[in-house]
Amino acid sequence: MQFNLGKGAKNSGIYYFWCKRITKTMNTKTLTEGAPWKGILSFMMPVLLGLLLQQLYNTVDTIIVGRFAGETPLEAVGACGVLTMAFLALANGFSAGACILIAQLFGSGKEEDMRRQASSSLLVMLAMGVFATAVGIIVSRFALEYILATPDSLIPMADTYFKIYAAGLIFQFGYNIVAAILRGIGDSKATLYFLLVASVINVALDILFVYNLNMGVVGAAIATDIAQAISCVVGIIYMMKKYPLFRWKLNEFTFEWQLARQTLKTGFPMALQQFIVSCGFVFIQRAVNSYGEVMTGSFTVAQKVETYMTLPASALMTTQGTYTGQNIGANKLDRVKTGAKQTVLISEIISGCILIVFFIFAKPIVKAFGLGPEAVGYCTAHVQFVALCLPLFASYFPLLGLFQGANNALFSTFVATSALTVRVATTYLFQGIPGVGYHMIWWNTLFGWGLGFVIAWIHFLFGKWQKNLEQQRE
């Protein structure tokens, strides 16, 4: 089924003129030519910085709320962490599916198909954003009270924060699909530019609302929504102005259900993977909450720090998915496996440096969030242990991007689900052992990442992903 919002650009002579110009405005050699590691590293750095800036949205909320509003508001924001992760997982996962499709079409030089795919993907993701906003507002209090078992003293404040946060989910979905389209055509720098602007605005608004106007968690949530809206709007303007192929007028948007369904189908395993991880942390969060508000605050900060430690491997996973998709589209399968090995090597080198820094400076980093003395002790031990486990994560996580780009995303989901299942299971099985107890809140990392490492590398070395790809291409 195809639905055109008026006269489509496909029927215009201008459209074909745009198609001829497209190679002049897109860097077609980004990931399909030259030394794989050079292209991968060049593409990865803007992605990493973009992820870093995006993560700053929530971190700035945490630091400013903790220092200027108090430890209880900090714990309330932290109690919403699993919910925010769940909705972000859907936005990231389905947009990643669109990125793979765009990358494959870009690699094969099918500009017209790429324009139609981008239009359909953009519209379906914006619709999902509206739906997510409604669902988030409706389920907020129920999820906090009955699913996450949030302490009663935190529920009113946490519910207020998340309802306001959820109002901006449409912008989060919009930004993610625009970023995915741009990454698919090799432009990983774009997201960095407009995220930088949004991050500065987010910090300024946090200080204004939380510190100067004393608005507490309400101010932090509003600041985040405004920053997300700005990143979404700036992203759309940038994409349409820089790339004529994506310069739709209102009556030129094309929605084809078959293409939208392909976006959902390709993105579903990746969305499922991230959603399962987010939901899995519900069970870990329940275990954390059972130890009281101090441990909840400690876990909130430790999760923020852990996210920063894993950002390079996450950026390389995203890069590897785009790299694989473009080279498959260009029918350069020999570059795929070489690029994967070089990506893992880059990941290990960067993560080794991160391990050293975060292990040595764990305590001052944790103190910056405004935790009390007891929570600082728990959080420091948590961060140091995760840092020691980081090489396991850095070794296997980029391979998940390879599987996704090679149309083997379900296996990527299987790896992530298996790792998380082990983390949850070991938390509950071993926490009752004398001398173990609450330590399993972070010791579970070793078991989960260790299993993920084993499964991913067996699949990679035995070449089943490549066999699946060859079968699909026949």
Coordinates of C-alpha atoms in Angstrom, one line a residue, residues 68-372:
F68 CA 20.7 21.6 44.3
A69 CA 17.4 19.8 45.1
G70 CA 18.7 17.1 47.5
E71 CA 19.2 13.3 47.7
T72 CA 15.5 12.4 47.8
P73 CA 14.7 14.1 44.5
L74 CA 17.8 12.4 43.1
E75 CA 16.5 9.1 44.2
A76 CA 13.1 9.9 42.6
V77 CA 14.7 10.6 39.2
G78 CA 16.8 7.5 39.6
A79 CA 13.7 5.4 40.2
C80 CA 12.5 6.4 36.7
G81 CA 15.7 5.1 35.1
V82 CA 14.3 1.8 34.0
L83 CA 11.2 3.4 32.4
T84 CA 13.3 6.0 30.5
M85 CA 15.5 3.1 29.3
A86 CA 12.5 1.1 28.1
F87 CA 11.2 3.9 25.9
L88 CA 14.6 4.9 24.6
A89 CA 15.1 1.2 23.7
L90 CA 12.1 1.3 21.4
A91 CA 13.2 4.6 19.8
N92 CA 16.8 3.4 19.3
G93 CA 15.9 -0.1 18.1
F94 CA 13.4 0.7 15.4
S95 CA 15.5 3.6 14.1
A96 CA 18.5 1.3 14.0
G97 CA 16.5 -1.0 11.7
A98 CA 15.8 2.0 9.4
C99 CA 19.6 2.8 9.5
I100 CA 20.5 -0.7 8.3
L101 CA 18.0 -0.5 5.4
I102 CA 19.2 3.0 4.4
A103 CA 22.8 1.9 4.6
Q104 CA 22.2 -1.1 2.3
L105 CA 20.3 1.0 -0.3
F106 CA 23.0 3.6 -0.1
G107 CA 25.7 1.1 -0.6
S108 CA 23.9 -0.3 -3.7
G109 CA 23.3 3.2 -5.1
K110 CA 19.5 3.0 -5.1
E111 CA 18.7 6.7 -4.4
E112 CA 15.0 6.6 -5.3
D113 CA 14.3 3.5 -3.1
M114 CA 16.3 5.2 -0.3
R115 CA 14.2 8.4 -0.5
R116 CA 11.0 6.4 -0.3
Q117 CA 12.3 4.2 2.6
A118 CA 13.4 7.3 4.5
S119 CA 10.1 9.0 4.1
S120 CA 8.1 6.0 5.2
S121 CA 10.4 5.3 8.2
L122 CA 10.2 8.9 9.3
L123 CA 6.4 9.0 9.4
V124 CA 6.0 5.7 11.1
M125 CA 8.6 6.6 13.8
L126 CA 6.8 10.0 14.5
A127 CA 3.5 8.1 14.9
M128 CA 5.2 5.7 17.3
G129 CA 6.5 8.7 19.3
V130 CA 3.0 10.0 19.7
F131 CA 1.8 6.6 20.9
A132 CA 4.8 6.3 23.3
T133 CA 4.0 9.7 24.8
A134 CA 0.4 8.6 25.6
V135 CA 1.4 5.2 27.0
G136 CA 4.2 6.7 29.1
I137 CA 1.9 9.2 30.8
I138 CA -0.8 6.5 31.4
V139 CA 1.4 3.8 32.8
S140 CA 3.8 5.9 34.8
R141 CA 2.4 5.6 38.4
F142 CA 1.3 1.9 38.0
A143 CA 4.8 0.9 36.7
L144 CA 6.6 2.8 39.5
E145 CA 4.4 1.4 42.2
Y146 CA 3.6 -2.2 41.2
I147 CA 6.3 -3.2 38.7
L148 CA 9.4 -1.4 40.0
A149 CA 8.3 -1.5 43.7
T150 CA 9.6 2.0 44.2
P151 CA 9.7 3.1 47.9
D152 CA 6.4 4.9 48.8
S153 CA 8.2 8.1 49.8
L154 CA 9.6 8.5 46.2
I155 CA 6.5 7.6 44.1
P156 CA 4.7 11.0 44.0
M157 CA 7.9 12.8 42.9
A158 CA 9.0 10.1 40.5
D159 CA 5.6 9.9 38.9
T160 CA 5.6 13.7 38.3
Y161 CA 9.0 13.6 36.8
F162 CA 8.3 10.7 34.4
K163 CA 4.9 12.1 33.2
I164 CA 6.6 15.3 32.2
Y165 CA 9.5 13.4 30.7
A166 CA 7.1 11.2 28.7
A167 CA 5.5 14.3 27.1
G168 CA 8.7 14.8 25.1
L169 CA 9.0 11.2 23.8
I170 CA 7.7 12.2 20.3
F171 CA 10.8 14.4 20.0
Q172 CA 13.1 11.5 21.2
F173 CA 11.6 9.2 18.5
G174 CA 11.9 12.0 15.9
Y175 CA 15.5 12.7 16.7
N176 CA 16.5 9.0 16.6
I177 CA 15.0 8.4 13.1
V178 CA 16.6 11.5 11.7
A179 CA 20.0 10.4 13.2
A180 CA 19.5 6.9 11.8
I181 CA 18.9 8.2 8.3
L182 CA 22.0 10.4 8.4
R183 CA 24.1 7.5 9.8
G184 CA 22.8 5.2 7.0
I185 CA 24.3 7.5 4.4
G186 CA 27.6 7.9 6.2
D187 CA 27.0 11.2 7.9
S188 CA 27.8 10.5 11.6
K189 CA 29.0 14.0 12.3
A190 CA 25.6 15.6 11.9
T191 CA 24.1 14.3 15.1
L192 CA 27.1 15.6 17.0
Y193 CA 26.5 19.2 15.9
F194 CA 22.9 19.5 16.9
L195 CA 23.2 17.4 20.0
L196 CA 26.0 19.8 21.1
V197 CA 23.6 22.8 20.9
A198 CA 20.8 20.9 22.6
S199 CA 23.2 19.8 25.4
V200 CA 24.3 23.3 26.2
I201 CA 20.7 24.4 26.3
N202 CA 19.8 21.5 28.5
V203 CA 22.5 22.4 31.0
A204 CA 21.5 26.1 31.0
L205 CA 17.8 25.2 31.5
D206 CA 18.6 22.7 34.3
I207 CA 20.5 25.4 36.2
L208 CA 17.7 27.9 35.6
F209 CA 14.8 25.7 36.5
V210 CA 16.3 23.6 39.3
Y211 CA 18.8 26.0 40.9
N212 CA 17.4 29.5 40.2
L213 CA 13.7 28.8 40.2
N214 CA 13.8 25.9 42.7
M215 CA 11.5 23.7 40.5
G216 CA 13.1 20.4 41.5
V217 CA 12.4 17.3 39.4
V218 CA 9.7 19.2 37.5
G219 CA 12.4 21.7 36.2
A220 CA 14.7 18.9 35.3
A221 CA 12.1 17.0 33.3
I222 CA 11.0 20.2 31.4
A223 CA 14.6 21.0 30.6
T224 CA 15.1 17.6 29.1
D225 CA 12.0 17.8 27.0
I226 CA 13.0 21.2 25.6
A227 CA 16.5 19.9 24.8
Q228 CA 15.0 16.9 23.0
A229 CA 12.6 19.0 21.0
I230 CA 15.5 21.2 19.9
S231 CA 17.7 18.3 18.8
C232 CA 14.8 16.9 16.8
V233 CA 13.8 20.1 15.0
V234 CA 17.4 21.0 14.3
G235 CA 18.1 17.5 13.0
I236 CA 15.2 17.6 10.5
I237 CA 16.2 21.1 9.3
Y238 CA 19.8 20.0 8.8
M239 CA 18.8 16.8 6.9
M240 CA 16.5 18.6 4.5
K241 CA 18.8 21.5 3.8
K242 CA 22.0 19.6 3.3
Y243 CA 20.6 16.6 1.3
P244 CA 18.3 17.5 -1.6
L245 CA 17.1 13.9 -1.8
F246 CA 15.5 14.2 1.7
R247 CA 14.1 17.7 1.0
W248 CA 10.5 16.9 1.2
K249 CA 7.7 19.5 1.0
L250 CA 4.6 18.7 3.0
N251 CA 2.8 17.3 -0.1
E252 CA 5.9 15.2 -1.1
F253 CA 6.0 12.8 1.9
T254 CA 5.5 9.3 0.7
F255 CA 4.1 6.6 3.1
E256 CA 4.3 3.0 1.8
W257 CA 3.1 0.5 4.3
Q258 CA 5.3 -2.2 2.8
L259 CA 8.4 0.0 3.4
A260 CA 7.3 1.0 6.9
R261 CA 6.7 -2.6 7.7
Q262 CA 10.2 -3.4 6.5
T263 CA 11.5 -0.8 8.9
L264 CA 9.5 -2.3 11.8
K265 CA 10.5 -5.8 10.8
T266 CA 14.2 -5.0 10.6
G267 CA 14.2 -2.9 13.7
F268 CA 12.1 -5.2 15.8
P269 CA 14.9 -7.6 16.9
M270 CA 17.0 -4.6 17.9
A271 CA 14.2 -2.8 19.7
L272 CA 13.3 -6.1 21.4
Q273 CA 16.9 -6.5 22.4
Q274 CA 17.1 -3.1 24.0
F275 CA 13.6 -3.4 25.5
I276 CA 14.4 -6.8 27.1
V277 CA 17.5 -5.3 28.6
S278 CA 15.5 -2.4 29.9
C279 CA 12.8 -4.6 31.3
G280 CA 15.3 -7.0 32.7
F281 CA 16.7 -4.2 34.8
V282 CA 13.3 -4.0 36.4
F283 CA 14.1 -7.1 38.3
I284 CA 17.6 -5.8 39.3
Q285 CA 16.0 -2.5 40.3
R286 CA 13.6 -4.4 42.6
A287 CA 16.5 -6.1 44.2
V288 CA 18.2 -2.8 44.6
N289 CA 15.1 -1.1 46.1
S290 CA 14.8 -3.9 48.7
Y291 CA 18.0 -2.6 50.3
G292 CA 16.5 0.9 50.9
E293 CA 16.8 4.4 49.5
V294 CA 20.6 4.6 50.1
M295 CA 21.2 1.7 47.8
T296 CA 18.7 3.1 45.3
G297 CA 20.7 6.3 45.1
S298 CA 24.0 4.4 44.8
F299 CA 22.7 2.2 42.0
T300 CA 21.3 5.3 40.1
V301 CA 24.7 6.9 40.0
A302 CA 26.5 3.7 39.3
Q303 CA 24.3 3.0 36.3
K304 CA 25.0 6.5 34.9
V305 CA 28.8 5.9 35.3
E306 CA 28.6 2.4 33.8
T307 CA 26.8 3.9 30.7
Y308 CA 29.7 6.2 30.2
M309 CA 32.2 3.4 30.4
T310 CA 30.4 1.3 27.8
L311 CA 29.7 4.2 25.4
P312 CA 32.8 3.5 23.1
A313 CA 31.7 -0.2 22.6
S314 CA 28.1 1.0 22.0
A315 CA 29.3 3.5 19.4
L316 CA 31.4 0.8 17.7
M317 CA 28.4 -1.5 17.6
T318 CA 26.4 1.2 15.8
T319 CA 29.3 1.9 13.5
Q320 CA 29.7 -1.8 12.7
G321 CA 26.0 -2.1 11.8
T322 CA 26.3 0.8 9.3
Y323 CA 29.7 -0.5 8.0
T324 CA 28.3 -4.0 7.4
G325 CA 25.1 -2.7 5.8
Q326 CA 26.9 -0.4 3.4
N327 CA 29.4 -3.1 2.4
I328 CA 26.7 -5.7 1.9
G329 CA 24.8 -3.2 -0.3
A330 CA 28.0 -2.6 -2.3
N331 CA 28.6 -6.4 -2.5
K332 CA 32.0 -6.2 -0.7
L333 CA 31.6 -9.1 1.6
D334 CA 35.3 -9.6 2.0
R335 CA 35.6 -6.3 3.9
V336 CA 32.9 -7.2 6.4
K337 CA 34.9 -9.8 8.5
T338 CA 38.1 -7.8 8.3
G339 CA 36.3 -4.7 9.5
A340 CA 34.7 -6.6 12.4
K341 CA 38.1 -7.8 13.7
Q342 CA 39.6 -4.3 13.5
T343 CA 36.5 -2.9 15.3
V344 CA 37.0 -5.2 18.2
L345 CA 40.6 -4.3 18.5
I346 CA 39.8 -0.6 18.5
S347 CA 37.1 -1.3 21.2
E348 CA 39.6 -3.1 23.4
I349 CA 42.2 -0.4 23.2
I350 CA 39.8 2.4 24.1
S351 CA 38.1 0.4 26.9
G352 CA 41.5 -0.5 28.4
C353 CA 42.2 3.2 28.9
I354 CA 38.7 3.7 30.4
L355 CA 39.2 0.8 32.8
I356 CA 42.4 2.4 34.2
V357 CA 40.8 5.9 34.6
F358 CA 37.5 4.8 36.2
F359 CA 39.1 2.3 38.5
I360 CA 41.6 4.8 39.9
F361 CA 39.2 7.8 40.1
A362 CA 36.0 6.0 40.9
K363 CA 35.5 7.7 44.3
P364 CA 35.9 11.4 43.2
I365 CA 33.7 10.7 40.2
V366 CA 31.0 9.2 42.4
K367 CA 31.2 12.1 44.9
A368 CA 30.5 14.6 42.1
F369 CA 26.9 13.4 42.1
G370 CA 26.2 14.5 45.6
L371 CA 25.6 11.2 47.3
G372 CA 25.9 10.7 51.0

